[in-house]
XYZ file of C-alpha atoms in Angstrom:
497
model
C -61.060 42.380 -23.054
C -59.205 40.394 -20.896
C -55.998 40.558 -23.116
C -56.659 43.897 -23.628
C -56.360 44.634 -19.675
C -53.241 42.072 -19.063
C -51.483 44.161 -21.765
C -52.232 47.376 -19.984
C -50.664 45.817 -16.887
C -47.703 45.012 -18.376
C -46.548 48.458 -19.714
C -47.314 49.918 -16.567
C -45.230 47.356 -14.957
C -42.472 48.498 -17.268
C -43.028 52.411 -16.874
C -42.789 52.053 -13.052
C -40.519 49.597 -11.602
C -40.236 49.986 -7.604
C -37.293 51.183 -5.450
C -36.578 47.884 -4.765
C -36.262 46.989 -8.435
C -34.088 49.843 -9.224
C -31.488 48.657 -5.963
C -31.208 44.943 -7.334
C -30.853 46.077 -10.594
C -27.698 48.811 -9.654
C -26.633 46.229 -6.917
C -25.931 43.663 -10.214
C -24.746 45.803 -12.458
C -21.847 46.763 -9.955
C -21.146 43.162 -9.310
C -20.925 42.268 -12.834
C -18.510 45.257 -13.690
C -16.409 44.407 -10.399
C -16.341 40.691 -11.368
C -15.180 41.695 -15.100
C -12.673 44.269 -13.842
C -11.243 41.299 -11.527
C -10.980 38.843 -14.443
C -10.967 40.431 -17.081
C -13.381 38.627 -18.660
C -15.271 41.605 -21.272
C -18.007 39.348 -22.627
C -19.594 39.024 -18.780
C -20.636 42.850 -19.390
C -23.300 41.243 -21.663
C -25.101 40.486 -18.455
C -25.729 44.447 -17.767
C -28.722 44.416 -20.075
C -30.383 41.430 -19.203
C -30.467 42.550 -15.585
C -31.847 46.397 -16.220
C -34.606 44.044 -18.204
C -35.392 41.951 -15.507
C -35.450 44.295 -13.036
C -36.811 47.851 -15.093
C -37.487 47.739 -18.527
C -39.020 44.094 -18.320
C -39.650 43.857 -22.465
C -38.759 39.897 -21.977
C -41.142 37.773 -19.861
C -38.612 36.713 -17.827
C -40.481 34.709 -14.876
C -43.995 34.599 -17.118
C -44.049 30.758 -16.596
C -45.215 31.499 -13.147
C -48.383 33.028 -15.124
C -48.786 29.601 -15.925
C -52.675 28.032 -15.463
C -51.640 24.564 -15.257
C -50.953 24.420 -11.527
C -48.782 21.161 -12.626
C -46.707 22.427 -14.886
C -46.085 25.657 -12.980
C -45.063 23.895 -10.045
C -42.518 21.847 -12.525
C -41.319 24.522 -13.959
C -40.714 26.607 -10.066
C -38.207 23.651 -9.325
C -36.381 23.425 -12.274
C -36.232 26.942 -11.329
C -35.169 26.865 -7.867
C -32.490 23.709 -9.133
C -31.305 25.842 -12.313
C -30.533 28.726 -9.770
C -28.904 26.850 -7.431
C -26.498 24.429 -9.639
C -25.393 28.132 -11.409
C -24.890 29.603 -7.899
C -23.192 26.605 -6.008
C -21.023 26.326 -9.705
C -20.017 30.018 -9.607
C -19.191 30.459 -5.867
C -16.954 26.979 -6.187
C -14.964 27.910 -9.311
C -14.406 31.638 -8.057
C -14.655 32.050 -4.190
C -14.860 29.341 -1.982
C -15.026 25.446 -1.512
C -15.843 22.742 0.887
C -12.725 19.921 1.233
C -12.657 16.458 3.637
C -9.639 15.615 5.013
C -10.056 11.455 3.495
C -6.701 10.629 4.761
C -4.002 10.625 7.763
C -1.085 12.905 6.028
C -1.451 15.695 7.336
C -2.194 14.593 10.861
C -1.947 16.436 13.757
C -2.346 19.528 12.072
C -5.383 18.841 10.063
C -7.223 15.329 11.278
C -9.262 12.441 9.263
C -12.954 14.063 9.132
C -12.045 17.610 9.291
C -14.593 19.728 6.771
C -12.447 22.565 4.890
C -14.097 26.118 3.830
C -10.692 26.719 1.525
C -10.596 30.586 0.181
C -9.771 30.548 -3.905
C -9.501 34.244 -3.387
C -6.080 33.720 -0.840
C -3.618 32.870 -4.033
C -6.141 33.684 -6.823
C -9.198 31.952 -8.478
C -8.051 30.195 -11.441
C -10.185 30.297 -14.845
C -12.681 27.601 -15.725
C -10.162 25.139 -17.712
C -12.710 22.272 -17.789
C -16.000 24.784 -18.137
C -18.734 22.520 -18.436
C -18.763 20.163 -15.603
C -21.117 19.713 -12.803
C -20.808 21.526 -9.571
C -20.004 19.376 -6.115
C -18.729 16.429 -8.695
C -14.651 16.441 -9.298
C -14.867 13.956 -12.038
C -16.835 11.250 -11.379
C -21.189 10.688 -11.276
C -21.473 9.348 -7.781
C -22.923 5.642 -8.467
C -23.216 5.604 -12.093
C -19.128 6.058 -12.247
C -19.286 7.931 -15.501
C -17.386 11.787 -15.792
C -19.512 14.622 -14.391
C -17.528 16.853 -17.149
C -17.315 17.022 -20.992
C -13.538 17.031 -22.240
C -14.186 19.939 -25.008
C -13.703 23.095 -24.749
C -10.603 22.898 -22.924
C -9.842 26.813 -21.655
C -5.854 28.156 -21.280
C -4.696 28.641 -17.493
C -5.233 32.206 -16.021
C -5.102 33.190 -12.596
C -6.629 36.219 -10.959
C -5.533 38.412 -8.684
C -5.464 37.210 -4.853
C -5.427 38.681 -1.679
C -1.794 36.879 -1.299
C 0.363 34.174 -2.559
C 2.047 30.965 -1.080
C 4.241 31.092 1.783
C 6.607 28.168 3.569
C 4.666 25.720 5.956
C 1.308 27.290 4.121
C -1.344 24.572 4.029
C -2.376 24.208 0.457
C -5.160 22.301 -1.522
C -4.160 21.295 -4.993
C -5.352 19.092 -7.587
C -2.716 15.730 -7.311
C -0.314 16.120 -10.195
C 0.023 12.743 -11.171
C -3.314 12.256 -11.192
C -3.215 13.019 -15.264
C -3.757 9.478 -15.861
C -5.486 6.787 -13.636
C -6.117 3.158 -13.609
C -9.966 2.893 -13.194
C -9.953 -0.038 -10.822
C -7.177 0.897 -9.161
C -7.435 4.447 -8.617
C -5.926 5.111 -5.236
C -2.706 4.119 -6.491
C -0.265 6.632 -8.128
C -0.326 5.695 -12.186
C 2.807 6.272 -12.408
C 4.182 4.119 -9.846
C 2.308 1.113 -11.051
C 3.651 1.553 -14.440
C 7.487 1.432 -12.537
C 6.364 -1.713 -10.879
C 4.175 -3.807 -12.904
C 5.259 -1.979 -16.850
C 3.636 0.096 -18.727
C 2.596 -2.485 -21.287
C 1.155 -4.598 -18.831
C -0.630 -1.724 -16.855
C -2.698 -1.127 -20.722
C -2.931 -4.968 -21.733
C -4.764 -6.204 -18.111
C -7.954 -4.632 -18.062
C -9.316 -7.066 -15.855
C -6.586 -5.547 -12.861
C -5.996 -2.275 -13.774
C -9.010 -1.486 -15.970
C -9.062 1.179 -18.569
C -6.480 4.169 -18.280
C -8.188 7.759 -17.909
C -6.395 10.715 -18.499
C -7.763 13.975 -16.681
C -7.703 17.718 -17.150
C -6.099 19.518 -14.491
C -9.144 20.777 -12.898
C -10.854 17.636 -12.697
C -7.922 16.134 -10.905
C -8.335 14.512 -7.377
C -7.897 17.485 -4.718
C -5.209 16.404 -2.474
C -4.151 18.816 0.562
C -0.308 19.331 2.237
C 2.063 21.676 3.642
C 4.028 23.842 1.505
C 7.487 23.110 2.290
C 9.632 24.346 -0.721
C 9.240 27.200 -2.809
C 10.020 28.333 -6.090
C 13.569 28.254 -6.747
C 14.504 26.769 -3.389
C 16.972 24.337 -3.112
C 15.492 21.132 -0.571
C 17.025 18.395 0.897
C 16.292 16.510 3.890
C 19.153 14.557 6.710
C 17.615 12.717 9.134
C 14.226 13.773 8.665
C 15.010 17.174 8.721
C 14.545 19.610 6.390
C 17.169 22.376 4.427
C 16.542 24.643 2.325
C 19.562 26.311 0.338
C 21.681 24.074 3.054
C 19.886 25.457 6.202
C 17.691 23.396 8.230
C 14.331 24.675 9.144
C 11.927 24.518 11.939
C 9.682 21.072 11.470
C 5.519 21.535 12.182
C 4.742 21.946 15.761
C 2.563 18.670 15.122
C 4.856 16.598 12.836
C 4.632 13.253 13.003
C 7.259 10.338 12.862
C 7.138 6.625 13.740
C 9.004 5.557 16.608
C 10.919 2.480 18.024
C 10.085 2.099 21.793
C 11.917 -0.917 24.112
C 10.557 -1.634 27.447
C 11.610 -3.617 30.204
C 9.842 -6.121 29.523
C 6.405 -4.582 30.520
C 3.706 -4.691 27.713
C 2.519 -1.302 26.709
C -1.365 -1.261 27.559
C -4.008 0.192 24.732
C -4.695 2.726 27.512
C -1.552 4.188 27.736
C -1.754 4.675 23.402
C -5.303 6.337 24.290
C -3.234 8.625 26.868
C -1.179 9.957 24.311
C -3.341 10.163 21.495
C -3.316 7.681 19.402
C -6.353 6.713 16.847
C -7.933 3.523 16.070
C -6.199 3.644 12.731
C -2.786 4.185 14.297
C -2.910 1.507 16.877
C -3.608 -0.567 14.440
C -0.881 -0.067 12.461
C 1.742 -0.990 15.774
C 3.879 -3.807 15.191
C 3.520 -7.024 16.809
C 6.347 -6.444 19.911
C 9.296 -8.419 19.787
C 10.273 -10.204 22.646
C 13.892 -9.172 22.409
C 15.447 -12.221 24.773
C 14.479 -14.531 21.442
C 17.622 -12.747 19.355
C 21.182 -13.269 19.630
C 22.959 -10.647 21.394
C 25.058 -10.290 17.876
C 22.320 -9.612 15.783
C 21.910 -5.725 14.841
C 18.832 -5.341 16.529
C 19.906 -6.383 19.372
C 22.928 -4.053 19.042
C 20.752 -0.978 18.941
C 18.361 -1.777 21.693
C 20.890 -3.242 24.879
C 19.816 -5.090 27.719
C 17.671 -2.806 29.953
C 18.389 -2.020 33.415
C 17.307 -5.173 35.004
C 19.397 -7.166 32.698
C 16.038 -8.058 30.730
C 16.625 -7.097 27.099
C 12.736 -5.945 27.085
C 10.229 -6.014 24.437
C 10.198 -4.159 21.256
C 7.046 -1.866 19.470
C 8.005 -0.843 15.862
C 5.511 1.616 13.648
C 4.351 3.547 16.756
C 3.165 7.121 15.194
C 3.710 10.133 17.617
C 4.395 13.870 17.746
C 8.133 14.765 19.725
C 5.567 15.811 22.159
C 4.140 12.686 22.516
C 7.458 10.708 21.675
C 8.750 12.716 25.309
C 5.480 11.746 27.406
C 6.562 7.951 26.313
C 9.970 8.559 27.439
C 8.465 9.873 30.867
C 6.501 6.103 31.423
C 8.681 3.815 33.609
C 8.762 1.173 31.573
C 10.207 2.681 28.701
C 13.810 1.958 28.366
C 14.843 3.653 24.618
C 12.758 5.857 22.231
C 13.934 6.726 18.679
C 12.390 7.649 15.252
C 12.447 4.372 13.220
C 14.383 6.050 10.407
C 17.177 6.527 12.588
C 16.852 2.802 13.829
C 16.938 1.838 9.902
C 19.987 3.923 9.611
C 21.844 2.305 12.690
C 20.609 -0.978 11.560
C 22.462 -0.458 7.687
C 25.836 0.997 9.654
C 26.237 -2.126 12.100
C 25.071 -4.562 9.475
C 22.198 -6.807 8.673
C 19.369 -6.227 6.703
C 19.704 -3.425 4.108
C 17.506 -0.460 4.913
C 16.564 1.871 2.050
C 13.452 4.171 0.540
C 11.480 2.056 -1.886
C 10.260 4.798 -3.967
C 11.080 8.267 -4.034
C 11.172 10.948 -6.543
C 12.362 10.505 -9.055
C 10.949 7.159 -9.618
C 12.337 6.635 -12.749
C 16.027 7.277 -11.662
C 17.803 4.283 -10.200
C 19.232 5.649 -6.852
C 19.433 4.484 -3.158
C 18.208 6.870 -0.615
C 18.505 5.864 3.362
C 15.109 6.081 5.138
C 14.501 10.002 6.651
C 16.509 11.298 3.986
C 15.912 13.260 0.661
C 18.769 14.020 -2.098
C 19.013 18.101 -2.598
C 16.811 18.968 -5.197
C 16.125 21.878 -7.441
C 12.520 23.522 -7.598
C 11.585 25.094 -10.789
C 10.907 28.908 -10.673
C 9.072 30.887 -13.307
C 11.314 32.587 -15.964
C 15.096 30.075 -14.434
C 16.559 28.124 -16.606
C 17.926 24.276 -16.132
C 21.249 23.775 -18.335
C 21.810 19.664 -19.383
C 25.150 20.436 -19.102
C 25.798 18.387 -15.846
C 24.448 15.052 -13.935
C 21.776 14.877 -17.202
C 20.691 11.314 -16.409
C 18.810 13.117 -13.010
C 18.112 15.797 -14.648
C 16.017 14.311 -17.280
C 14.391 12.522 -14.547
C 13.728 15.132 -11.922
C 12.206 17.744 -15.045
C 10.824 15.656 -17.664
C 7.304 15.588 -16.247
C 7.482 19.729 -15.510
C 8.995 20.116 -19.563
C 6.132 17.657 -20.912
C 3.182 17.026 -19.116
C 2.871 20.395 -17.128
C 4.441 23.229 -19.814
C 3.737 20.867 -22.693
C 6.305 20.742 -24.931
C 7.585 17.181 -26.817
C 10.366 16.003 -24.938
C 12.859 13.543 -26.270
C 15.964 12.078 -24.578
C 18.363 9.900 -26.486
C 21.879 9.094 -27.853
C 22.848 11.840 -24.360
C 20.979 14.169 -26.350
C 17.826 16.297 -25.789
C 15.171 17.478 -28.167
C 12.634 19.681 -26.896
C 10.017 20.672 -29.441
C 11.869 18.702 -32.168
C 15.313 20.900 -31.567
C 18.172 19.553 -29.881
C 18.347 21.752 -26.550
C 21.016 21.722 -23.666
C 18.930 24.241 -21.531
C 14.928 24.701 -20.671
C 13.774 28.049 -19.418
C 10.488 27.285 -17.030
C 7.383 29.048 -17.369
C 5.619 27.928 -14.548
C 6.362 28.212 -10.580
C 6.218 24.771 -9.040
C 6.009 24.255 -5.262
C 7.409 21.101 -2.665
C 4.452 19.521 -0.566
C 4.962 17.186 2.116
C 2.503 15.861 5.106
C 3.071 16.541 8.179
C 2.602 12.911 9.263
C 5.961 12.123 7.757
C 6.081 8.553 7.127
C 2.649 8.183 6.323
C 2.402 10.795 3.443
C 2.707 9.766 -0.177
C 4.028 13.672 -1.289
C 6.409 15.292 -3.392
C 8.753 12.504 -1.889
C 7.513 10.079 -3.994
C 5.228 12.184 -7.610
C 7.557 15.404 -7.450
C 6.870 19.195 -7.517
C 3.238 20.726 -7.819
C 2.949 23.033 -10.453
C 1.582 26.443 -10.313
C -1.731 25.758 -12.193
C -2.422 22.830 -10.047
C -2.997 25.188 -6.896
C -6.678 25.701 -5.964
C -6.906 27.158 -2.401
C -5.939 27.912 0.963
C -8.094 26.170 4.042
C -9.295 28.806 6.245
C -11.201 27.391 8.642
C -12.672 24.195 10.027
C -16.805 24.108 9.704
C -17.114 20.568 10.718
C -15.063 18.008 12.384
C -15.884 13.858 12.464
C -14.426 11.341 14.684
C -14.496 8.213 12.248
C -14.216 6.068 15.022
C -17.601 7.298 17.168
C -20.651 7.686 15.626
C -22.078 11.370 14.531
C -23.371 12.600 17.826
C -20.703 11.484 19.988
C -18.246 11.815 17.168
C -18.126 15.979 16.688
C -15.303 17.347 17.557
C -16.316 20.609 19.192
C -13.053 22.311 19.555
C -11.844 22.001 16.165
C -15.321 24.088 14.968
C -14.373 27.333 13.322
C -10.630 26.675 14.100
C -8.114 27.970 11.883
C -7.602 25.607 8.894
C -4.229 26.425 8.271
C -2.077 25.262 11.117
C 1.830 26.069 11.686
């Protein structure tokens, strides 16, 4: 009898769903049809039925667990539930709409500062596709304390991106997964693969486990997320003279927070942590100020000495090296005093190599695997690869092969061989490469403290994940939580000029 009435229940439950039932039901049909029209993804329409059977026909017992009479097993089976519905949400609003991002380092300083909390749009530039589909959400590639991958390697999707509400523009702040983060060193992660493999050799970077552990290669997606300024785009032509920066030959205007390290002599007075606190300075920056130099221990010949004269007094003063400030700052220092002579240490290297002495130059810089000398502050002129352009070998190959290996290869995979002077693409000798992918120039705005397409080369289009909007949350590292929010960064714009 009882079964008999349950049953009853049920098909009038079917015959008359609610108002309510028929608004959630229309409500998710449109979103599903909106979402496939957006993406183009057809098979998605298979979620049209399901919902008009959850929400009006109801033939499938959708939620009949919670009919449950084992009040244990019910109250299981509401949290795996609740956690089911929230690892599909938090997975589908991350790979489609929006994600959270920490600023974890000082490049991009004073724009965006150590501690800032990102909300960074997917929809300004386009969501890209799933590539890596089954991973877990709020994990980029790693289980936090078990260290194993939070993704499986197989399937492995094609790149497709949808239509945004805009696309990349110069002195955009971007979010991207880190290009040469394809392979990794386990123990020694935080250090560019690549560049370990220039200094120490390849062979020895795979034989010594016990250093460098075992190498990991990962899929684009699950790449570390790395944020900078867009500074060259597709097709540009960048160079940079004295640590400013031309495009097709013209110089353009540097961030209004850009940061260099400065030289700064005094007279001879020592420059108090206070006055650094004045001007901004963190913990982490005062910490990385050179012992001063008590200039009256050099000979008057040597070339440091030749740069930074006796000051006024006839006291040849003392001397701070790695000081990091804005020009805004750099002219408040100028204003103390004390201060005899202010310039950006790149242009004190550069004195330094024309009136002799120690040999100044850029240890690494892009291309790492061609053998050139670059002065500090400076960047050779260098082609960025647009979509559909071609690259002829026909000229300077040596660089070439250098500069556009890793774009031919690793990024538009496609064999790449390079011997005898000659150049085999897919097998077939080739003296030209036609692109099919845009690739962008990012750089920090804290100059000399930015490992960025200076040193691991262009970003390629795929690689792009976002655009910060706005800041939700802001840290001081140096206080503790309380103390340490930074109430006027809240809900400031996350994409500074």
């Amino acid at each position: 009898m009882e079964k008999s009435t349950s049953n009853q229940t049920n098909k009038r439950e079917r015959r008359k769903p609610g108002t309510k039932q028929w608004i959630y039901a229309i409500v998710a049909c449109i979103c599903c049809i909106s979402f496939v029209i957006w993406t183009g993804y057809w098979a998605v329409l298979i979620l049209i039925p399901i919902f008009i059977d959850i929400y009006i026909t109801k033939f499938i017992p959708w939620g009949g667990w919670r009919n449950a009479k084992n009040k244990q097993v019910k109250n299981v089976l509401d949290w795996v539930d609740a956690i089911l519905f929230a690892l599909v949400g938090v997975y589908f609003i991350n790979t489609f709409f929006f994600q959270n991002y920490q600023i974890p380092s000082s490049s991009l300083e004073k724009s965006l500062l150590v501690g800032d909390f990102l909300c960074v749009s997917k929809l300004s530039y386009g969501a890209r596709s799933p590539m890596t589909p089954f991973s877990m959400p709020l994990m980029q590639h790693t289980f936090p304390f078990f260290g194993f991958k939070s993704y499986l390697d197989k399937p492995q999707l094609e790149y497709q991106r949808f239509k945004g509400t805009g696309h990349i523009e110069r002195n955009d702040i971007v979010v991207f997964n880190y290009p040469s983060g394809d392979t990794v060193a386990s123990k020694i992660q935080e250090v560019d693969y690549y560049v370990l493999c220039k200094d120490a050799g390849r062979d020895a970077v795979w034989r010594d486990r016990n250093t460098y552990g075992e190498i990991l290669y990962r899929p684009v997606d699950r790449r570390e997320n790395y944020v900078k300024r867009c500074i060259g785009l597709p097709g540009d032509v960048l160079s940079i003279v004295s640590d400013t920066v031309y495009i097709n030959g013209n110089p353009i205007q540097s961030p209004e927070k850009m940061q260099l390290l400065y030289c700064v002599q005094t007279d001879g007075t020592d420059i108090s942590s206070a006055v650094f606190d004045e001007l901004g300075l963190s913990n982490e920056d005062k910490r990385k100020i050179g012992m001063f130099q008590d200039l009256r221990e050099l000979d008057s010949l040597s070339y440091v000495r030749r740069i930074f004269p006796d000051a006024k007094n006839g006291n040849p003063g003392l001397l701070y090296m790695n000081i990091n400030m804005t020009k805004e700052m750099a002219d408040k220092m100028k204003q103390k005093p004390f201060v005899e002579k202010v310039i950006p240490q790149n242009q004190f290297y550069k004195l330094a190599n024309k009136v002799g002495g120690q040999r100044f130059i850029q240890p690494t810089i892009y291309p790492i695997t061609y053998d050139g000398q670059t002065e500090p502050g400076d960047f050779h002129a260098l082609w960025i690869p647009k979509k559909g352009e071609t690259i002829k070998f026909d000229t300077d190959v040596d660089y070439k092969v250098a500069a556009y290996t890793r774009c031919i290869k690793n990024y538009e995979h496609n064999s790449f061989e390079y011997k005898d002077g000659k150049i085999y693409i897919n097998g077939q000798q080739a003296d030209s490469y036609t692109f099919k992918f845009d690739y962008y120039f990012m750089m920090g705005d804290n100059r000399d403290n930015s490992a960025d397409s200076r040193v691991w080369g262009f970003v390629p289009e795929d690689h792009i994940v976002g655009k910060p909007l706005f800041i939700w949350l802001s840290l001081d590292k140096d206080k503790n939580f309380f103390s340490g929010i930074r109430w006027s960064r809240l809900f400031t714009s996350g994409n500074k000029k």
